[in-house]
């Protein structure tokens, strides 16, 4: 029996990863450690919550005593760390929360893991840190890529906090010999993403005939990967990746925001039985996000070459499935977009 803690398992990517691990490895016990912030939702895991190899533990990764006792209680062998504050716009409004969760939370987990594993030795132990391509900064529109060796140049408080957490993970490897792995992934899309992020927000707004706030000119470029393919990559790196190494994960699938928005409009209109493009009038150009990175493009050749990973789903297929999912799961959307969320949403967009 391997006891694996997944932090942030009630969030978007974490819930897809837990589903994959719980179903694929009945011999592992998967412990989901999540604080259930606004972004955490146990409804994301309804289908696995009764599985015998799955446990949920509500708690804060910044709480050393809690983390320490959890590691002892389950005799934990490995941690896959996803818990984070993950939305760039929120980091502009409240950078302290990002430093606390993303930096101090990661450091708390590292220290607790090191202390717990030191007496028995680090053999067969692993701290896997899930990070983002945003740590590398921004690229011009010249066909260049982020590689694993690209120097860090974060611009937003979110990416600065993730960069800092990556540095702490490497420091624990280099200083104490803690077995670590890091992956840096591009933009994920798919079911269960909190509708503050571009794709679910826009699908929901098109459905409800609400304005689609395009930041700046809409010319910014992102590299989109289906969330299940990210989970598959994490599984592969966790089992086969080299300890101490970093792996970039991305779909070689770059889109200008405005192009993806027009595509979302066409698909959503069609699935709702409207004339394709009839929601184009909802496009509303608004003030740009401060420090808005122009382009992300991740080179994931190392992961392909060394571990044989490639995305399983074509983007056209993935995005169609995604729009369908949000339209069919209106109850899920309504439950996460009520109350406090609407207040935040209105404040965010009222002054743009
Ligand atoms: P998310 O915001 O959907 O989920 C984050 C989860 O972490 C939530 O369930 C939340 O309750 C939990 N959490 C937050 N603070 C916590 C705390 N103090 N203690 C315990 N749990 C806490 O995020 P996501 O989009 O699923 O991203 C997961 C990870 O992947 C993050 O580390 C993020 O930086 C990284 N990442 C995300 C993307 C993307 O496109 N979404 C791409 C690359 C990397
Ligand atoms: O690259 C990986 C990162 O992708 C992850 O580390 C982050 O956790 C995740 O949030 C995401 O960051 P982005 O800032 O790229 O994602 P977001 O969905 O917020 O925005 C995507 C693009 O769309 C970005 O250029 C900003 C733009 N945008 C976003 C929103 C929410 C708009 O034009 N309007 C909007 O309302």
Short mmCIF file of C-alpha atoms and ligand atoms in Angstrom, two decimals:
data_model
loop_
_atom_site.label_atom_id
_atom_site.label_comp_id
_atom_site.label_asym_id
_atom_site.label_seq_id
_atom_site.Cartn_x
_atom_site.Cartn_y
_atom_site.Cartn_z
CA UNK A 1 0.00 0.00 0.00
CA UNK A 2 1.33 3.40 -0.99
CA UNK A 3 -0.15 6.35 0.87
CA UNK A 4 -0.25 9.43 -1.33
CA UNK A 5 -1.45 12.87 -0.28
CA UNK A 6 -2.83 15.02 -3.09
CA UNK A 7 -3.17 18.64 -1.96
CA UNK A 8 -5.86 20.77 -3.61
CA UNK A 9 -7.72 17.66 -4.75
CA UNK A 10 -11.12 19.36 -4.61
CA UNK A 11 -10.04 21.97 -7.17
CA UNK A 12 -10.10 21.83 -10.95
CA UNK A 13 -6.93 19.89 -11.84
CA UNK A 14 -6.68 18.12 -8.48
CA UNK A 15 -10.11 16.51 -8.88
CA UNK A 16 -9.23 15.13 -12.32
CA UNK A 17 -5.93 13.81 -10.97
CA UNK A 18 -7.64 12.13 -8.02
CA UNK A 19 -10.22 10.47 -10.30
CA UNK A 20 -7.40 9.09 -12.44
CA UNK A 21 -5.29 7.83 -9.50
CA UNK A 22 -8.16 6.32 -7.49
CA UNK A 23 -9.44 4.36 -10.49
CA UNK A 24 -6.06 3.31 -11.88
CA UNK A 25 -4.30 2.32 -8.65
CA UNK A 26 -6.61 0.41 -6.26
CA UNK A 27 -3.48 -0.55 -4.31
CA UNK A 28 -2.78 3.10 -3.39
CA UNK A 29 -4.58 5.08 -0.71
CA UNK A 30 -5.21 8.59 -2.04
CA UNK A 31 -5.63 11.20 0.67
CA UNK A 32 -7.17 14.43 -0.60
CA UNK A 33 -5.99 17.33 1.59
CA UNK A 34 -7.99 20.44 0.77
CA UNK A 35 -9.13 23.52 2.67
CA UNK A 36 -12.24 23.90 0.47
CA UNK A 37 -11.69 27.56 -0.30
CA UNK A 38 -14.03 29.21 -2.83
CA UNK A 39 -12.22 27.13 -5.50
CA UNK A 40 -12.55 23.76 -3.79
CA UNK A 41 -15.70 21.77 -4.44
CA UNK A 42 -16.33 18.21 -3.27
CA UNK A 43 -19.08 17.90 -5.88
CA UNK A 44 -16.19 17.55 -8.36
CA UNK A 45 -15.45 14.15 -6.79
CA UNK A 46 -18.95 12.71 -6.31
CA UNK A 47 -18.13 9.67 -8.45
CA UNK A 48 -15.09 8.61 -6.38
CA UNK A 49 -16.02 9.68 -2.85
CA UNK A 50 -17.12 6.18 -1.82
CA UNK A 51 -14.13 4.33 -3.27
CA UNK A 52 -12.28 2.36 -0.57
CA UNK A 53 -8.88 3.79 -1.56
CA UNK A 54 -9.99 7.45 -1.28
CA UNK A 55 -10.06 9.65 1.83
CA UNK A 56 -10.85 13.34 2.19
CA UNK A 57 -9.18 15.47 4.89
CA UNK A 58 -10.18 19.10 5.28
CA UNK A 59 -7.22 21.22 6.36
CA UNK A 60 -4.83 24.04 5.60
CA UNK A 61 -1.43 23.38 4.02
CA UNK A 62 -0.14 26.40 5.99
CA UNK A 63 -0.93 24.67 9.32
CA UNK A 64 2.25 22.80 10.25
CA UNK A 65 0.73 20.83 13.17
CA UNK A 66 -2.13 19.63 11.02
CA UNK A 67 0.11 18.60 8.11
CA UNK A 68 2.59 16.91 10.45
CA UNK A 69 -0.12 14.85 12.16
CA UNK A 70 -1.67 13.90 8.81
CA UNK A 71 1.67 12.58 7.51
CA UNK A 72 2.06 10.45 10.67
CA UNK A 73 -1.54 9.26 10.76
CA UNK A 74 -1.46 7.90 7.20
CA UNK A 75 2.25 7.02 7.13
CA UNK A 76 2.49 9.06 3.94
CA UNK A 77 4.96 7.99 1.22
CA UNK A 78 4.44 10.76 -1.30
CA UNK A 79 2.87 14.19 -1.72
CA UNK A 80 1.54 15.54 -5.01
CA UNK A 81 1.12 19.23 -4.31
CA UNK A 82 -1.49 21.21 -6.23
CA UNK A 83 -3.18 23.33 -3.54
CA UNK A 84 -2.78 27.00 -4.40
CA UNK A 85 -4.42 30.30 -5.00
CA UNK A 86 -4.57 30.03 -8.78
CA UNK A 87 -6.26 33.08 -10.32
CA UNK A 88 -4.06 35.90 -11.63
CA UNK A 89 -6.73 38.63 -11.28
CA UNK A 90 -7.24 37.78 -7.61
CA UNK A 91 -3.47 37.99 -7.06
CA UNK A 92 -3.53 41.56 -8.37
CA UNK A 93 -6.18 42.44 -5.77
CA UNK A 94 -4.77 40.44 -2.86
CA UNK A 95 -1.09 39.43 -3.24
CA UNK A 96 -0.71 38.49 0.44
CA UNK A 97 -3.06 35.51 0.17
CA UNK A 98 -0.93 34.22 -2.70
CA UNK A 99 2.32 34.56 -0.75
CA UNK A 100 0.70 32.83 2.21
CA UNK A 101 -0.81 29.82 0.44
CA UNK A 102 1.58 29.36 -2.45
CA UNK A 103 4.88 30.16 -0.74
CA UNK A 104 4.33 29.50 2.98
CA UNK A 105 1.98 26.59 2.30
CA UNK A 106 4.55 24.89 0.06
CA UNK A 107 7.32 25.55 2.56
CA UNK A 108 5.18 24.09 5.36
CA UNK A 109 4.60 20.90 3.36
CA UNK A 110 8.29 20.61 2.47
CA UNK A 111 9.44 21.03 6.05
CA UNK A 112 6.84 18.61 7.40
CA UNK A 113 7.74 15.99 4.75
CA UNK A 114 11.46 16.38 5.41
CA UNK A 115 10.99 16.00 9.18
CA UNK A 116 8.68 13.03 8.82
CA UNK A 117 10.79 11.12 6.29
CA UNK A 118 14.27 11.88 7.68
CA UNK A 119 14.41 9.14 10.40
CA UNK A 120 13.59 6.30 7.97
CA UNK A 121 15.50 7.81 5.02
CA UNK A 122 14.19 9.28 1.78
CA UNK A 123 14.16 6.01 -0.22
CA UNK A 124 10.83 5.56 -2.08
CA UNK A 125 9.58 8.94 -0.85
CA UNK A 126 8.61 11.76 -3.18
CA UNK A 127 7.52 15.38 -3.09
CA UNK A 128 5.96 16.24 -6.47
CA UNK A 129 5.25 19.94 -7.00
CA UNK A 130 2.74 21.01 -9.65
CA UNK A 131 3.62 24.39 -11.11
CA UNK A 132 2.89 26.64 -14.04
CA UNK A 133 4.50 27.99 -17.22
CA UNK A 134 3.79 31.53 -15.95
CA UNK A 135 7.00 31.42 -13.86
CA UNK A 136 9.00 31.82 -17.09
CA UNK A 137 7.43 35.21 -17.83
CA UNK A 138 6.17 36.33 -21.21
CA UNK A 139 7.27 35.59 -24.79
CA UNK A 140 7.15 37.82 -27.87
CA UNK A 141 5.18 36.69 -30.93
CA UNK A 142 8.24 35.17 -32.60
CA UNK A 143 7.74 31.40 -32.37
CA UNK A 144 10.04 31.02 -29.35
CA UNK A 145 9.28 28.64 -26.45
CA UNK A 146 9.71 28.18 -22.71
CA UNK A 147 12.14 25.30 -22.02
CA UNK A 148 12.93 23.66 -18.68
CA UNK A 149 16.15 25.74 -18.71
CA UNK A 150 14.46 29.12 -19.38
CA UNK A 151 15.30 31.56 -16.56
CA UNK A 152 12.39 32.56 -14.32
CA UNK A 153 10.88 36.02 -14.92
CA UNK A 154 7.44 36.14 -13.30
CA UNK A 155 5.32 39.29 -13.66
CA UNK A 156 2.14 38.82 -11.63
CA UNK A 157 1.92 38.26 -7.87
CA UNK A 158 0.49 34.82 -8.73
CA UNK A 159 3.42 33.80 -10.92
CA UNK A 160 5.91 35.35 -8.48
CA UNK A 161 4.44 33.21 -5.69
CA UNK A 162 4.56 30.05 -7.83
CA UNK A 163 8.16 30.84 -8.88
CA UNK A 164 9.09 31.28 -5.24
CA UNK A 165 7.50 27.93 -4.33
CA UNK A 166 9.43 26.22 -7.16
CA UNK A 167 12.67 27.68 -5.78
CA UNK A 168 11.90 26.35 -2.30
CA UNK A 169 11.21 22.87 -3.71
CA UNK A 170 14.58 22.84 -5.52
CA UNK A 171 16.30 24.26 -2.43
CA UNK A 172 14.99 21.34 -0.34
CA UNK A 173 16.37 18.92 -2.92
CA UNK A 174 19.76 20.61 -3.15
CA UNK A 175 20.14 21.34 0.58
CA UNK A 176 18.59 18.33 2.31
CA UNK A 177 18.45 15.78 -0.49
CA UNK A 178 14.63 15.66 -0.39
CA UNK A 179 13.44 13.66 -3.45
CA UNK A 180 11.44 16.13 -5.51
CA UNK A 181 9.99 16.48 -9.00
CA UNK A 182 8.47 19.61 -10.56
CA UNK A 183 6.27 20.06 -13.60
CA UNK A 184 5.34 23.37 -15.22
CA UNK A 185 2.17 23.23 -17.28
CA UNK A 186 0.40 25.57 -19.70
CA UNK A 187 -3.26 26.72 -19.49
CA UNK A 188 -5.68 23.88 -18.72
CA UNK A 189 -9.29 23.69 -19.87
CA UNK A 190 -12.07 21.18 -19.31
CA UNK A 191 -14.93 20.33 -16.93
CA UNK A 192 -15.02 21.59 -13.32
CA UNK A 193 -12.91 24.72 -13.79
CA UNK A 194 -14.02 27.59 -11.59
CA UNK A 195 -15.87 30.11 -13.78
CA UNK A 196 -13.54 33.00 -13.08
CA UNK A 197 -11.10 31.63 -15.68
CA UNK A 198 -11.53 32.59 -19.33
CA UNK A 199 -13.15 29.48 -20.83
CA UNK A 200 -15.85 28.59 -18.25
CA UNK A 201 -16.55 32.27 -17.56
CA UNK A 202 -17.19 32.99 -21.22
CA UNK A 203 -19.30 29.87 -21.84
CA UNK A 204 -21.47 30.82 -18.86
CA UNK A 205 -21.74 34.45 -20.01
CA UNK A 206 -22.65 33.49 -23.57
CA UNK A 207 -25.36 31.21 -22.23
CA UNK A 208 -26.74 33.99 -20.03
CA UNK A 209 -26.32 36.79 -22.60
CA UNK A 210 -23.86 38.62 -20.38
CA UNK A 211 -20.95 40.76 -21.70
CA UNK A 212 -17.68 38.96 -22.52
CA UNK A 213 -14.91 41.14 -21.02
CA UNK A 214 -11.89 40.87 -23.34
CA UNK A 215 -8.79 42.29 -21.66
CA UNK A 216 -6.85 44.81 -23.78
CA UNK A 217 -6.78 43.96 -27.48
CA UNK A 218 -7.50 40.23 -27.15
CA UNK A 219 -4.18 39.53 -28.93
CA UNK A 220 -2.60 37.69 -25.96
CA UNK A 221 -1.68 34.09 -26.69
CA UNK A 222 -2.14 31.05 -24.45
CA UNK A 223 -1.26 27.37 -25.02
CA UNK A 224 -4.30 25.23 -24.08
CA UNK A 225 -4.21 21.66 -22.77
CA UNK A 226 -7.13 19.41 -21.82
CA UNK A 227 -7.08 18.89 -18.06
CA UNK A 228 -7.18 15.07 -18.26
CA UNK A 229 -4.00 15.17 -20.35
CA UNK A 230 -2.35 17.20 -17.61
CA UNK A 231 -3.44 14.58 -15.06
CA UNK A 232 -2.01 11.81 -17.32
CA UNK A 233 1.29 13.68 -17.51
CA UNK A 234 1.45 14.07 -13.71
CA UNK A 235 0.80 10.33 -13.28
CA UNK A 236 3.61 9.51 -15.73
CA UNK A 237 6.13 11.93 -14.22
CA UNK A 238 5.22 10.79 -10.70
CA UNK A 239 5.99 7.17 -11.60
CA UNK A 240 8.69 7.45 -14.28
CA UNK A 241 10.21 10.94 -14.07
CA UNK A 242 13.75 11.48 -12.77
CA UNK A 243 14.06 12.65 -9.17
CA UNK A 244 15.34 16.24 -9.04
CA UNK A 245 14.14 16.96 -12.60
CA UNK A 246 11.69 19.45 -14.05
CA UNK A 247 9.27 18.64 -16.88
CA UNK A 248 7.36 21.10 -19.01
CA UNK A 249 3.82 20.06 -19.97
CA UNK A 250 1.95 21.69 -22.85
CA UNK A 251 -0.18 20.97 -25.85
CA UNK A 252 1.68 22.85 -28.64
CA UNK A 253 -1.72 24.47 -29.05
CA UNK A 254 -1.45 28.26 -29.14
CA UNK A 255 -4.49 30.46 -29.49
CA UNK A 256 -4.99 34.23 -29.46
CA UNK A 257 -7.64 35.04 -26.85
CA UNK A 258 -9.92 36.70 -29.39
CA UNK A 259 -9.80 33.65 -31.69
CA UNK A 260 -10.64 31.24 -28.89
CA UNK A 261 -13.46 33.56 -27.78
CA UNK A 262 -14.96 33.57 -31.30
CA UNK A 263 -14.67 29.78 -31.40
CA UNK A 264 -16.41 29.49 -28.01
CA UNK A 265 -19.20 31.74 -29.28
CA UNK A 266 -19.71 29.60 -32.39
CA UNK A 267 -19.79 26.30 -30.48
CA UNK A 268 -21.97 27.59 -27.63
CA UNK A 269 -24.43 29.29 -29.99
CA UNK A 270 -24.75 26.10 -32.05
CA UNK A 271 -25.25 23.87 -29.00
CA UNK A 272 -27.88 26.28 -27.67
CA UNK A 273 -29.71 26.22 -31.00
CA UNK A 274 -28.86 29.83 -31.81
CA UNK A 275 -27.41 31.04 -35.12
CA UNK A 276 -23.61 30.59 -34.94
CA UNK A 277 -22.00 33.93 -34.16
CA UNK A 278 -25.21 35.56 -32.96
CA UNK A 279 -23.54 36.19 -29.57
CA UNK A 280 -20.62 38.09 -31.14
CA UNK A 281 -22.22 41.36 -29.96
CA UNK A 282 -21.45 40.32 -26.34
CA UNK A 283 -17.71 40.85 -26.94
CA UNK A 284 -16.72 43.87 -24.85
CA UNK A 285 -13.16 45.18 -24.87
CA UNK A 286 -12.19 46.29 -21.35
CA UNK A 287 -9.14 47.77 -19.62
CA UNK A 288 -6.19 45.38 -19.75
CA UNK A 289 -5.13 43.18 -16.83
CA UNK A 290 -2.14 44.94 -15.17
CA UNK A 291 1.14 43.24 -16.11
CA UNK A 292 -0.73 41.06 -18.64
CA UNK A 293 1.72 38.55 -20.16
CA UNK A 294 1.59 38.67 -23.96
CA UNK A 295 2.32 35.06 -24.88
CA UNK A 296 2.94 31.67 -23.26
CA UNK A 297 4.23 28.76 -25.36
CA UNK A 298 5.67 25.76 -23.62
CA UNK A 299 8.02 23.26 -25.19
CA UNK A 300 7.15 19.81 -23.83
CA UNK A 301 9.53 17.81 -26.06
CA UNK A 302 11.49 16.51 -23.06
CA UNK A 303 8.38 14.86 -21.63
CA UNK A 304 7.58 13.35 -25.02
CA UNK A 305 11.16 12.22 -25.70
CA UNK A 306 11.98 10.81 -22.25
CA UNK A 307 8.63 9.50 -21.03
CA UNK A 308 6.60 9.13 -24.22
CA UNK A 309 3.78 11.52 -23.22
CA UNK A 310 1.65 13.37 -25.74
CA UNK A 311 -1.84 14.86 -25.48
CA UNK A 312 -4.57 12.27 -26.11
CA UNK A 313 -7.24 14.67 -27.23
CA UNK A 314 -7.34 16.99 -30.24
CA UNK A 315 -8.25 20.55 -29.23
CA UNK A 316 -11.35 20.66 -31.49
CA UNK A 317 -12.68 17.58 -29.69
CA UNK A 318 -11.71 18.77 -26.20
CA UNK A 319 -13.25 22.20 -26.52
CA UNK A 320 -16.52 20.81 -27.92
CA UNK A 321 -16.73 18.34 -25.00
CA UNK A 322 -15.97 21.15 -22.58
CA UNK A 323 -18.71 23.48 -23.84
CA UNK A 324 -21.15 20.56 -23.75
CA UNK A 325 -20.17 19.79 -20.15
CA UNK A 326 -20.80 23.35 -18.91
CA UNK A 327 -24.12 23.56 -20.75
CA UNK A 328 -25.24 20.22 -19.32
CA UNK A 329 -24.06 21.05 -15.79
CA UNK A 330 -25.89 24.29 -15.17
CA UNK A 331 -26.58 23.20 -11.59
CA UNK A 332 -22.84 22.91 -10.90
CA UNK A 333 -22.28 26.35 -12.46
CA UNK A 334 -25.14 27.93 -10.51
CA UNK A 335 -23.93 26.44 -7.23
CA UNK A 336 -20.45 27.94 -7.61
CA UNK A 337 -21.53 31.28 -9.07
CA UNK A 338 -23.95 32.36 -6.39
CA UNK A 339 -23.49 34.64 -3.36
CA UNK A 340 -19.92 35.73 -2.62
CA UNK A 341 -18.78 34.87 -6.12
CA UNK A 342 -21.22 37.28 -7.79
CA UNK A 343 -20.12 40.05 -5.45
CA UNK A 344 -16.49 39.45 -6.43
CA UNK A 345 -17.43 39.27 -10.10
CA UNK A 346 -19.30 42.56 -10.01
CA UNK A 347 -16.43 44.34 -8.21
CA UNK A 348 -13.88 42.91 -10.64
CA UNK A 349 -15.67 44.16 -13.71
CA UNK A 350 -17.44 47.32 -12.51
CA UNK A 351 -14.32 49.49 -12.80
CA UNK A 352 -13.04 48.15 -16.12
P1 LIG B 1 -7.99 25.64 -8.29
O1 LIG B 1 -8.00 27.06 -7.84
O2 LIG B 1 -9.12 25.13 -9.11
O3 LIG B 1 -7.89 24.67 -7.00
C1 LIG B 1 -7.05 24.94 -5.94
C2 LIG B 1 -7.44 24.01 -4.79
O4 LIG B 1 -6.55 24.25 -3.70
C3 LIG B 1 -8.86 24.23 -4.27
O5 LIG B 1 -9.52 23.00 -4.11
C4 LIG B 1 -8.65 24.91 -2.92
O6 LIG B 1 -9.68 24.64 -1.98
C5 LIG B 1 -7.31 24.33 -2.49
N1 LIG B 1 -6.60 25.18 -1.54
C6 LIG B 1 -6.35 26.50 -1.66
N2 LIG B 1 -5.70 26.95 -0.56
C7 LIG B 1 -5.50 25.87 0.25
C8 LIG B 1 -4.87 25.68 1.51
N3 LIG B 1 -4.32 26.71 2.16
N4 LIG B 1 -4.84 24.44 2.04
C9 LIG B 1 -5.41 23.39 1.39
N5 LIG B 1 -6.03 23.52 0.20
C10 LIG B 1 -6.08 24.74 -0.37
O7 LIG B 1 -6.60 25.44 -9.02
P2 LIG B 1 -6.23 24.59 -10.32
O8 LIG B 1 -6.49 25.42 -11.51
O9 LIG B 1 -6.80 23.25 -10.21
O10 LIG B 1 -4.63 24.52 -10.16
C11 LIG B 1 -4.05 23.50 -9.36
C12 LIG B 1 -2.53 23.68 -9.38
O11 LIG B 1 -2.05 23.61 -10.71
C13 LIG B 1 -2.08 25.03 -8.82
O12 LIG B 1 -0.91 24.84 -8.09
C14 LIG B 1 -1.79 25.85 -10.08
O13 LIG B 1 -0.79 26.82 -9.84
C15 LIG B 1 -1.30 24.78 -11.03
N6 LIG B 1 -1.53 25.04 -12.47
C16 LIG B 1 -2.78 25.40 -12.91
C17 LIG B 1 -2.98 25.58 -14.28
C18 LIG B 1 -4.34 25.96 -14.84
O14 LIG B 1 -4.46 26.25 -16.03
N7 LIG B 1 -5.40 25.97 -14.04
C19 LIG B 1 -1.92 25.40 -15.18
C20 LIG B 1 -0.66 25.04 -14.67
C21 LIG B 1 -0.49 24.85 -13.31
O1 LIG B 2 -0.53 29.27 -17.87
C1 LIG B 2 -1.01 28.54 -16.79
C2 LIG B 2 -1.92 29.42 -15.95
O2 LIG B 2 -3.12 29.57 -16.70
C3 LIG B 2 -2.22 28.85 -14.58
O3 LIG B 2 -1.02 28.78 -13.85
C4 LIG B 2 -3.24 29.72 -13.84
O4 LIG B 2 -3.58 29.12 -12.61
C5 LIG B 2 -4.47 29.84 -14.70
O5 LIG B 2 -5.38 30.71 -14.09
C6 LIG B 2 -4.12 30.36 -16.10
O6 LIG B 2 -3.71 31.75 -16.06
P1 LIG B 2 -4.21 32.81 -17.16
O7 LIG B 2 -4.10 34.16 -16.60
O8 LIG B 2 -3.57 32.58 -18.48
O9 LIG B 2 -5.76 32.32 -17.28
P2 LIG B 2 -7.14 33.14 -17.35
O10 LIG B 2 -8.19 32.13 -17.66
O11 LIG B 2 -7.33 34.03 -16.19
O12 LIG B 2 -6.93 34.06 -18.64
C7 LIG B 2 -6.62 33.52 -19.93
C8 LIG B 2 -6.41 34.70 -20.87
O13 LIG B 2 -7.67 35.35 -21.07
C9 LIG B 2 -5.48 35.76 -20.33
O14 LIG B 2 -4.73 36.30 -21.40
C10 LIG B 2 -6.40 36.82 -19.76
C11 LIG B 2 -7.62 36.73 -20.66
N1 LIG B 2 -8.92 37.03 -20.02
C12 LIG B 2 -9.25 36.37 -18.87
C13 LIG B 2 -10.45 36.61 -18.23
C14 LIG B 2 -10.79 35.89 -16.95
C15 LIG B 2 -9.78 37.96 -20.60
O15 LIG B 2 -9.49 38.56 -21.66
N2 LIG B 2 -10.97 38.21 -19.95
C16 LIG B 2 -11.34 37.59 -18.78
O16 LIG B 2 -12.44 37.88 -18.26
#
